[in-house]
N, CA and C of each residue as an Amber inpcrd file, in Angstrom:
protein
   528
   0.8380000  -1.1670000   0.0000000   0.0000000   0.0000000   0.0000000
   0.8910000   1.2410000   0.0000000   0.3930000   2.3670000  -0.8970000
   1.0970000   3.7550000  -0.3810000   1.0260000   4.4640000   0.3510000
   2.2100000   5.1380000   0.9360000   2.5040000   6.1370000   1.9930000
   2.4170000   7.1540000   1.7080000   1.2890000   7.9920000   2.1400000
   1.2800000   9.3390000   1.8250000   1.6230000  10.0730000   2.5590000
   2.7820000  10.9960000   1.8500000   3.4050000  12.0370000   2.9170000
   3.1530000  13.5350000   3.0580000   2.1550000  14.2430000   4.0550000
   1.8520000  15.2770000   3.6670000   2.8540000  16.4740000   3.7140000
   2.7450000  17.2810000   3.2090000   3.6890000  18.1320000   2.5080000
   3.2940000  19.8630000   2.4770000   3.5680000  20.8790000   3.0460000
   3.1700000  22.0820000   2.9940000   3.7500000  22.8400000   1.5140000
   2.9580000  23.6780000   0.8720000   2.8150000  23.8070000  -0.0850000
   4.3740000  24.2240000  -0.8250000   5.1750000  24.4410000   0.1240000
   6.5930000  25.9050000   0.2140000   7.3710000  24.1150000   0.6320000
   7.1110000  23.3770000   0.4180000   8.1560000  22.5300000   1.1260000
   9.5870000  22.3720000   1.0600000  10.7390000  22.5080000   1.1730000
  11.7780000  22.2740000   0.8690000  11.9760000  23.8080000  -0.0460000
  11.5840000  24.9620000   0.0400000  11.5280000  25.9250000  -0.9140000
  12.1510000  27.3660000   0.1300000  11.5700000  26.7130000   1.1210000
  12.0430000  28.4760000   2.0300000  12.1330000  27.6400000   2.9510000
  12.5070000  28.6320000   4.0910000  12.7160000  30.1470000   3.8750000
  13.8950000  30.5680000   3.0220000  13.5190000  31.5170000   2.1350000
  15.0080000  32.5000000   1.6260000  15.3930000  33.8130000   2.5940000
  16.7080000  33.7140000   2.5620000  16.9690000  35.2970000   3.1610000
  18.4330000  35.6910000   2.2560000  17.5580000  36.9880000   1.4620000
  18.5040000  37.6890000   0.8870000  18.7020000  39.1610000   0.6770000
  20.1670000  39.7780000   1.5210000  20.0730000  41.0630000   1.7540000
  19.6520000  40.9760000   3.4850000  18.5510000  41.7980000   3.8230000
  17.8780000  42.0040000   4.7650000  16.5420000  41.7990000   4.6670000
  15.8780000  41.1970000   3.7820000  14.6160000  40.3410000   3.8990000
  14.2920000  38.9230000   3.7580000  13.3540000  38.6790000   4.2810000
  13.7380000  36.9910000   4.3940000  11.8090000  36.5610000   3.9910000
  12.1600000  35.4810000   3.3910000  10.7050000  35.0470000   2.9580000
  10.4410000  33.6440000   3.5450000   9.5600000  33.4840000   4.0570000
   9.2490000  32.3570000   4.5550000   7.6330000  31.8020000   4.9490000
   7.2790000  30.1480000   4.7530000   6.2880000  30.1710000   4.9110000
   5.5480000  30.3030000   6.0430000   4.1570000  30.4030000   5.9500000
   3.1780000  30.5480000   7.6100000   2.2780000  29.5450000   7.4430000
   2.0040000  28.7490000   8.6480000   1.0200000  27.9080000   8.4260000
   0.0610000  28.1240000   9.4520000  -1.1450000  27.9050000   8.6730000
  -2.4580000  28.2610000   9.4730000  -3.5370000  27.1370000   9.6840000
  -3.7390000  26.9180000  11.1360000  -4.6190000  25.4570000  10.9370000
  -5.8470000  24.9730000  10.2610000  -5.9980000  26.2840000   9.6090000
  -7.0680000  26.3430000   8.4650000  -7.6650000  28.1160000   7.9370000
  -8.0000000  28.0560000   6.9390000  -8.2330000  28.9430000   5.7530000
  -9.6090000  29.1050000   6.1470000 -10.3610000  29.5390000   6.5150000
 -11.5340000  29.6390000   5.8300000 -12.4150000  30.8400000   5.3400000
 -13.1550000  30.7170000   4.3860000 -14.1930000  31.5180000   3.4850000
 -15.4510000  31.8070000   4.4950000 -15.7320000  32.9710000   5.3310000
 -16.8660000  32.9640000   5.7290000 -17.4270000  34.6510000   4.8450000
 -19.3850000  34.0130000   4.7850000 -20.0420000  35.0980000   4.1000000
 -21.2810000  35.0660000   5.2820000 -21.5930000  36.1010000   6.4680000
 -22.1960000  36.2810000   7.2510000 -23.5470000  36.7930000   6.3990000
 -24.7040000  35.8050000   6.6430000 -25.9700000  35.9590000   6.0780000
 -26.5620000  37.6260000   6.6350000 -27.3230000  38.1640000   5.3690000
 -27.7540000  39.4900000   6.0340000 -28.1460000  39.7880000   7.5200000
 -27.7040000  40.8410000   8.0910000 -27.8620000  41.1210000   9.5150000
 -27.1790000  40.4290000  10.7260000 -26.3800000  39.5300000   9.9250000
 -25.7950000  38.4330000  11.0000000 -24.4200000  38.7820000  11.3000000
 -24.0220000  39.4290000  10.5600000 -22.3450000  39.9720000  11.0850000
 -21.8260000  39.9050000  12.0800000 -22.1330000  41.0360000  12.9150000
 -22.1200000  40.9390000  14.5780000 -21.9080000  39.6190000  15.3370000
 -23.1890000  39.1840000  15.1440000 -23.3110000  37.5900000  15.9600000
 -22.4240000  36.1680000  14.8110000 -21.4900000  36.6110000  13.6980000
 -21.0630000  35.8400000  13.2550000 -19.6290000  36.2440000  14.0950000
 -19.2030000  37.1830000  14.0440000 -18.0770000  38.1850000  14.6110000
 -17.9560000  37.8530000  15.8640000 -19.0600000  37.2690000  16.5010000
 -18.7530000  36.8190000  17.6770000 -18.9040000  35.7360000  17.6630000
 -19.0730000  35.0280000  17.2340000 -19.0350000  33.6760000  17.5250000
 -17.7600000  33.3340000  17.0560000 -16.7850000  33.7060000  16.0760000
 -15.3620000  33.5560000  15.7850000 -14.4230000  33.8410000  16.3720000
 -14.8330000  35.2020000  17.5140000 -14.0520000  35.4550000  18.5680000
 -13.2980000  36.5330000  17.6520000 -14.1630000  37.4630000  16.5880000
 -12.9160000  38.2990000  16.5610000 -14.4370000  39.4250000  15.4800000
 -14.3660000  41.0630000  15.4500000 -15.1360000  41.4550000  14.5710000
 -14.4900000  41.0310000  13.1450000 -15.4620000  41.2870000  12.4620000
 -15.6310000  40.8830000  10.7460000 -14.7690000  42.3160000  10.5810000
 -13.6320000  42.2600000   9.2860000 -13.3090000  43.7040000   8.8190000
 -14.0030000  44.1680000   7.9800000 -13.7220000  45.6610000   7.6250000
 -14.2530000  46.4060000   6.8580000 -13.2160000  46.8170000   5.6600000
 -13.7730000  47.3700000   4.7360000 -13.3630000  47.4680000   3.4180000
 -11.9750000  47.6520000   3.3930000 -10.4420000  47.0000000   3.4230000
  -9.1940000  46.9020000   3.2140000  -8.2650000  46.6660000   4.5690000
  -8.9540000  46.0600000   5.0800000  -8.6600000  45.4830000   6.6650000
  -8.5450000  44.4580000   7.3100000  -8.1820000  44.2170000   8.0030000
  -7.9830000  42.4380000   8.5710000  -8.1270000  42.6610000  10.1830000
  -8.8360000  42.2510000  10.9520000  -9.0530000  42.2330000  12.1560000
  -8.1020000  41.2080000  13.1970000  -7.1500000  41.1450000  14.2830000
  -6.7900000  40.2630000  14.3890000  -7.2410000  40.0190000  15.9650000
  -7.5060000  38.3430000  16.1200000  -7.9810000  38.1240000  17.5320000
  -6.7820000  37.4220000  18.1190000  -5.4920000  37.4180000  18.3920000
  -4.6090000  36.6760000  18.8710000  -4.6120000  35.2180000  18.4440000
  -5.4550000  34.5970000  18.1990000  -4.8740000  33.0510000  16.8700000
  -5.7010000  32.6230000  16.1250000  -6.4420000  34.1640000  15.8190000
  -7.0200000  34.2760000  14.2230000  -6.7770000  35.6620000  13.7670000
  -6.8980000  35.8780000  12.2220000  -7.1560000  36.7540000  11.5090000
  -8.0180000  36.3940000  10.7670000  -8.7200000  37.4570000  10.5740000
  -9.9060000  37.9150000   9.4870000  -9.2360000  38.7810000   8.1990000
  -9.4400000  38.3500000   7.3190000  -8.5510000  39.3430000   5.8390000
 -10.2790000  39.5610000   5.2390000 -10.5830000  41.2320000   4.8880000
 -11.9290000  41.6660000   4.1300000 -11.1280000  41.0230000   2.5830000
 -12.2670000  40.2940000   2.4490000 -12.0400000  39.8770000   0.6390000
 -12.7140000  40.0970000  -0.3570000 -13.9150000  40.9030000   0.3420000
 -14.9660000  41.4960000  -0.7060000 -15.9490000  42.0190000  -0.2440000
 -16.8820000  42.3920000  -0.0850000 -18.1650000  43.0500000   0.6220000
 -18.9350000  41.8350000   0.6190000 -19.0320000  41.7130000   1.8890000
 -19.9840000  40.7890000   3.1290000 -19.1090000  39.2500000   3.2340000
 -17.4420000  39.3890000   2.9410000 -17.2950000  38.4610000   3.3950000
 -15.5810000  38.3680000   3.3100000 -14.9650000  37.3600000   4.3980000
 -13.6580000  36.8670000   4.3800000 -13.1740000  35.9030000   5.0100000
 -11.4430000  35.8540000   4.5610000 -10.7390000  35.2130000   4.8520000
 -10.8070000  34.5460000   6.5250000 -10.8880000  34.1910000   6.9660000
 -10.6710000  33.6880000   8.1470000  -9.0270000  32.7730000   8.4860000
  -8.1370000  32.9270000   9.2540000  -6.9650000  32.2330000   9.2850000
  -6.7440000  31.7560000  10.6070000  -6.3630000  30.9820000  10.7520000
  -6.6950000  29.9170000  12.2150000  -7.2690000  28.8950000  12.3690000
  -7.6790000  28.7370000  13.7890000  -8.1710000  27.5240000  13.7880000
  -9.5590000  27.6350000  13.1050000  -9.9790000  26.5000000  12.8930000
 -11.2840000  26.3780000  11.9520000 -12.0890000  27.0780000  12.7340000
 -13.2970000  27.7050000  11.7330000 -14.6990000  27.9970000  12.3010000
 -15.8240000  27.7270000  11.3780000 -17.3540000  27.8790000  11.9250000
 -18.4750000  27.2580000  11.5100000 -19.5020000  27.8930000  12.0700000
 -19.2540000  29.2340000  11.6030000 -20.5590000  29.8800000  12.1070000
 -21.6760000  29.5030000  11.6220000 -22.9680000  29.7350000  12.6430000
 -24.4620000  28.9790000  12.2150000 -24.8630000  29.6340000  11.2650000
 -24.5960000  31.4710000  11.3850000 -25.4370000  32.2000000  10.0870000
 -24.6210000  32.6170000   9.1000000 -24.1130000  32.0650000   8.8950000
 -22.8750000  32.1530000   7.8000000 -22.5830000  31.0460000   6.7760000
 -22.2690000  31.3270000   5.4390000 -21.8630000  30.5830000   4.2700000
 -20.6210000  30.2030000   4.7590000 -20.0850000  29.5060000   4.5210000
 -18.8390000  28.6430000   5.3570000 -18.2960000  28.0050000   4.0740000
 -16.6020000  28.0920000   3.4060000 -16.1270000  27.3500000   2.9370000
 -14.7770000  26.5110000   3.6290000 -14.2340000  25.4450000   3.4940000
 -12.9160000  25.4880000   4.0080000 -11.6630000  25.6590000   2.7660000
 -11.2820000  26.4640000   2.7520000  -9.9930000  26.9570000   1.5780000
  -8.5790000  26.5190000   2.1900000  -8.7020000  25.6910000   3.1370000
  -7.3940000  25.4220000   3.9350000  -6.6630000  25.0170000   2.7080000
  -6.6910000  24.0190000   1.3160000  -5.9290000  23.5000000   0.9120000
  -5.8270000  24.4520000  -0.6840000  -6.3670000  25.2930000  -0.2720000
  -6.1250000  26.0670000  -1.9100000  -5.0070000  27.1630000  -1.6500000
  -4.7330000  27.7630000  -0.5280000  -4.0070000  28.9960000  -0.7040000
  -2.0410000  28.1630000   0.0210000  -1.7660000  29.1100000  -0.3650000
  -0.6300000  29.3050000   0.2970000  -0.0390000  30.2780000   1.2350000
   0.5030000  30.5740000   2.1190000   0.5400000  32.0020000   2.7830000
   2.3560000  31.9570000   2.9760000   2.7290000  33.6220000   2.2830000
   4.0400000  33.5730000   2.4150000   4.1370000  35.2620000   3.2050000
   4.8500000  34.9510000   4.1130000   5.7620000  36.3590000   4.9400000
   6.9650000  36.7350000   4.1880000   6.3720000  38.1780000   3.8290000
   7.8800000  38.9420000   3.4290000   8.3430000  39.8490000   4.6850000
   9.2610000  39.4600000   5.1970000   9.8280000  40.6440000   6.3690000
  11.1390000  41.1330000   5.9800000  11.3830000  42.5100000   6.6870000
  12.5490000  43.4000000   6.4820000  12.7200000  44.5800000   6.0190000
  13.8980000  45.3920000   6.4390000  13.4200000  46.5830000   6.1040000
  13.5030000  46.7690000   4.7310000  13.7090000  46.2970000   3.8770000
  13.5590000  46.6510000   2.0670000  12.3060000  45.5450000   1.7930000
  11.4290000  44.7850000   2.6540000  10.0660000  44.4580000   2.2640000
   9.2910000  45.0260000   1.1740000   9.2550000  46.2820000   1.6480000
   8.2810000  47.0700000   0.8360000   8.4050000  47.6120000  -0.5140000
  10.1670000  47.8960000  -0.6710000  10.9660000  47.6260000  -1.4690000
  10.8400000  46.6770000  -2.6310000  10.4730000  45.1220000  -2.3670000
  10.4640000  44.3380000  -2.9010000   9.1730000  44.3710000  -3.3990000
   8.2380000  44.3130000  -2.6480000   6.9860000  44.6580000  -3.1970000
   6.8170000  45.3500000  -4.2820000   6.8860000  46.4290000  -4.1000000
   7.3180000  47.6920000  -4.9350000   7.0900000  47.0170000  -6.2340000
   8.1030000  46.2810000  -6.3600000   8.6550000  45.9250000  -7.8460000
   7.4280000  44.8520000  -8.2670000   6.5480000  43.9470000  -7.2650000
   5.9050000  43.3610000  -7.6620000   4.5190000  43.5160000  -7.6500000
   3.8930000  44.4820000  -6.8950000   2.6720000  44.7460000  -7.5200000
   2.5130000  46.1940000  -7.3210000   1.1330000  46.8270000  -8.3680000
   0.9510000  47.9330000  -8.6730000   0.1960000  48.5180000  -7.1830000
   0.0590000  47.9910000  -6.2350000  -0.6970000  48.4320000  -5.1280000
   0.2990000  49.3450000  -4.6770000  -0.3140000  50.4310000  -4.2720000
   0.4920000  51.3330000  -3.4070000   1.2490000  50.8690000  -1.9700000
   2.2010000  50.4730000  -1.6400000   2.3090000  50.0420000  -0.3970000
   2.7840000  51.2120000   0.3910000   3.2370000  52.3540000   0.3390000
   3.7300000  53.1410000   1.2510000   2.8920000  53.2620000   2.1910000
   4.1210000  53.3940000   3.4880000   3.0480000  53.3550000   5.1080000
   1.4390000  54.4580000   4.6530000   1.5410000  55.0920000   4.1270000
   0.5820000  56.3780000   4.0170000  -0.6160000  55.4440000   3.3570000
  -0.3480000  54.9960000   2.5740000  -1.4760000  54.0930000   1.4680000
  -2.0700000  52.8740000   1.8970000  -1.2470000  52.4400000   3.0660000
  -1.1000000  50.6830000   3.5260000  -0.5820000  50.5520000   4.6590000
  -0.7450000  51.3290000   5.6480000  -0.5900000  50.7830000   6.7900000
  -1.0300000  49.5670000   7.1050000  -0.2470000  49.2450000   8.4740000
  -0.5070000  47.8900000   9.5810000  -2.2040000  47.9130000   9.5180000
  -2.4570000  46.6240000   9.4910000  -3.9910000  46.0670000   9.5400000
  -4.3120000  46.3490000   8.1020000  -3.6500000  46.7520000   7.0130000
  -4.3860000  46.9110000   5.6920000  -4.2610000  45.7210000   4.5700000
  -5.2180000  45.2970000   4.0780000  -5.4310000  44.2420000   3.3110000
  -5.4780000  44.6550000   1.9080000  -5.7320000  43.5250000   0.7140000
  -5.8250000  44.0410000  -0.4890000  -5.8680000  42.5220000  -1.0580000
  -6.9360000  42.5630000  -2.1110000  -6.4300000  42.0140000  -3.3520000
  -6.0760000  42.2380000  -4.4150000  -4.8590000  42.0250000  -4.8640000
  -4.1560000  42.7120000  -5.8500000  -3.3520000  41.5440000  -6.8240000
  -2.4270000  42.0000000  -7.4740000  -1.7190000  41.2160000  -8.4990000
  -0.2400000  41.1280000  -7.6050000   0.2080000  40.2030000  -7.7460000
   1.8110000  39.9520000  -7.4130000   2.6260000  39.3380000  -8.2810000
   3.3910000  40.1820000  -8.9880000   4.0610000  39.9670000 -10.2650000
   2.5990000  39.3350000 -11.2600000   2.1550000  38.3980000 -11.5470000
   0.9270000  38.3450000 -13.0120000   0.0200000  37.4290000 -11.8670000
   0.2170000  36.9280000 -10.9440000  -0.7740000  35.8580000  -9.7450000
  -1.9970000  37.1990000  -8.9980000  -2.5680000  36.6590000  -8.7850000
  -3.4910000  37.0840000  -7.9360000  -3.2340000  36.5020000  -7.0290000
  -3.8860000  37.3070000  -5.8050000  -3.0990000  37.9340000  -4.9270000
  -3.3930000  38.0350000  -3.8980000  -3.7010000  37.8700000  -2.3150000
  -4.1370000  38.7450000  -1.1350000  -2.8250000  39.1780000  -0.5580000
  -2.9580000  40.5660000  -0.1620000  -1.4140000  40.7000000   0.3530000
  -2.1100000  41.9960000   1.4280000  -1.0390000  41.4870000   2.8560000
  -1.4110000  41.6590000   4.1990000  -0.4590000  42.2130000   4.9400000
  -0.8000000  43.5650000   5.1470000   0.6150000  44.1620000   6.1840000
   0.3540000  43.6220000   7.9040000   0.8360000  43.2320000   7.9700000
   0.7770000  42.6620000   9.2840000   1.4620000  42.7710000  10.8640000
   2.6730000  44.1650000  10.0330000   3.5480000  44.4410000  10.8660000
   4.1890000  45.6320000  10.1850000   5.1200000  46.2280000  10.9020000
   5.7210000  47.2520000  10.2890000   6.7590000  47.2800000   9.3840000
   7.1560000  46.1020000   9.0210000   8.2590000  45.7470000   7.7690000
   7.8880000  44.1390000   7.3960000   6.3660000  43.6930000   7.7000000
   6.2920000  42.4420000   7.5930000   4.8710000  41.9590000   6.8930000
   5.2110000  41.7070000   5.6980000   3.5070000  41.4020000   5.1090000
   2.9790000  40.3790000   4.6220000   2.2950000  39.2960000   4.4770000
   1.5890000  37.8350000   4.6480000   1.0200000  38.0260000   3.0830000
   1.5430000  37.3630000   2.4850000   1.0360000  37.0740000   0.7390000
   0.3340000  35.7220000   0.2540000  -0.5260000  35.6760000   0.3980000
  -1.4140000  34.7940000  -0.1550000  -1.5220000  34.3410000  -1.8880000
  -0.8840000  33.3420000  -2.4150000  -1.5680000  33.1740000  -3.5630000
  -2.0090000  31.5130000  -3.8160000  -2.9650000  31.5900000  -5.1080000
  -2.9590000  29.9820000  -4.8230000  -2.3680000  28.5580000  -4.6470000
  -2.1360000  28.2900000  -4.3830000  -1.2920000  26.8840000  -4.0420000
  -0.7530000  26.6260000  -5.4670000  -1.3670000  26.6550000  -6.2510000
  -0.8410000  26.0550000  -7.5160000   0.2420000  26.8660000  -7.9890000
   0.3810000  28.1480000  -7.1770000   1.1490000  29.0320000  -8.1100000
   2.3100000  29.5630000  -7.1400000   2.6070000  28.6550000  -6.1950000
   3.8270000  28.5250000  -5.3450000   4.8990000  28.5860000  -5.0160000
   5.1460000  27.7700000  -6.5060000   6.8220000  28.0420000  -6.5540000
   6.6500000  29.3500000  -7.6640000   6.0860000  29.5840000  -8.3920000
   5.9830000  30.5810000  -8.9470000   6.2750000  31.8430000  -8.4780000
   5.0840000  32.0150000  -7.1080000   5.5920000  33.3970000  -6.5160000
   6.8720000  33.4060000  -5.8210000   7.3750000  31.9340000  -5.1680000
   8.5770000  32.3100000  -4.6420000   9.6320000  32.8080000  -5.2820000
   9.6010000  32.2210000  -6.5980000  10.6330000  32.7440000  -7.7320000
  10.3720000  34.1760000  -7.7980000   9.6870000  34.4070000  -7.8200000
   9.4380000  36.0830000  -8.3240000   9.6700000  37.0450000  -7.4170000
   9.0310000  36.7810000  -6.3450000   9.4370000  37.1490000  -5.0180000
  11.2270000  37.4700000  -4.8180000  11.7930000  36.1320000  -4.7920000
  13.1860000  36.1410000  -4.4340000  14.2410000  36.5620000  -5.6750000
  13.4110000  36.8500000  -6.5380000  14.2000000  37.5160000  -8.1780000
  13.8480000  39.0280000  -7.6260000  13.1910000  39.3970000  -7.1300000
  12.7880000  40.8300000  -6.4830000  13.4350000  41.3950000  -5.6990000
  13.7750000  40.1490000  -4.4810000  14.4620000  40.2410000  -3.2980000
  16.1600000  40.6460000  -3.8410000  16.3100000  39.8010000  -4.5830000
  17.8590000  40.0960000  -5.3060000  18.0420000  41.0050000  -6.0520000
  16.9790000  41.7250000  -6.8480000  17.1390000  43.1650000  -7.2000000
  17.2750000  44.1120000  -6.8090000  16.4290000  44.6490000  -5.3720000
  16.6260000  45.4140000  -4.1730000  17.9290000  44.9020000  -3.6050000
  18.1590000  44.1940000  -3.2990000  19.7280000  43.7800000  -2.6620000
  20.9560000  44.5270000  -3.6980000  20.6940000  43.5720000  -4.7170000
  21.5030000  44.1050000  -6.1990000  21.7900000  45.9590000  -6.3500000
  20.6820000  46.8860000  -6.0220000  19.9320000  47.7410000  -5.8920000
  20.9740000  48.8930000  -5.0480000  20.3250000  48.0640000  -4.1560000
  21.5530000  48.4260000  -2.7030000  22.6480000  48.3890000  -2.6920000
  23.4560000  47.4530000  -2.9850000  24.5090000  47.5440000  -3.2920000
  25.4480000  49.1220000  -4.4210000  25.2240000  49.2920000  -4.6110000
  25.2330000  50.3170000  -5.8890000  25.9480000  51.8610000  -5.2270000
């Protein structure tokens, strides 16, 4: 019979650290898609243990986050949930989640998507879906030189490449 060995999506791939930023993966004990049925927000928000965000925001409850992914609904990251008045998916196995930290983070970004990241445009707690290098995208400031990039699993090694071809340009950059 076969042995199946489970495997996180970044396996054997990171962390990279090049220059002064370092990329590496995050794992979350599950993904999930919640869409709080009309009027139910509140009492979905609480029952997750954390409020629902609002339009480019992520709420965090100490071992969850909420990422807004569209009007009347999001990301959930942590341990699972199952709210009663809520559309409920589990996305645990579709995304990937990668941390860019350091102080030329933003730097790197920069080069890979058209979103504005300066502190002024994107502060801490600000969310987005956007493009990262040609992938779609959720990308999450989460800290003050540290931001959580979401793309789909399938496209993994993809962003890491692009990512760390970025990372070496700003380095490259710097150097100069």
């Amino acid at each position: 019979m076969a042995r199946l060995i489970a495997k996180t999506p970044a396996e054997g791939m990171l962390p990279i650290q090049i220059g002064d930023c370092r990329l590496e993966e995050r794992l979350y004990e599950a993904i999930t898609w919640v869409a709080p049925f009309d009027g139910h927000e509140t009492a979905v928000g609480k029952e997750i243990g954390l409020a629902l965000p609002g339009p480019g925001q992520m709420t965090d409850g100490g071992n969850r986050l909420a990422l807004w992914t569209g009007p009347g609904q999001a990301l959930v990251l942590g341990p699972p949930v199952a709210p009663r008045n809520a559309a409920v998916a589990d996305q645990s196995s579709a995304w990937v989640v990668l941390t860019l930290s350091g102080a030329a983070a933003r730097d790197v970004l920069a080069r890979l998507t058209p979103l504005d990241v300066r502190d002024t445009a994107f502060p801490e707690a600000s969310t987005a879906r956007t493009l990262v290098g040609h992938m779609t995208a959720s990308l999450s400031r989460i800290g003050p030189r540290t931001y959580e990039i979401m793309v789909f699993r399938s496209m993994t090694r993809t962003a890491i490449h692009e990512i760390a071809r970025a990372m070496k340009g700003v380095t490259a950059r710097a150097a100069l």
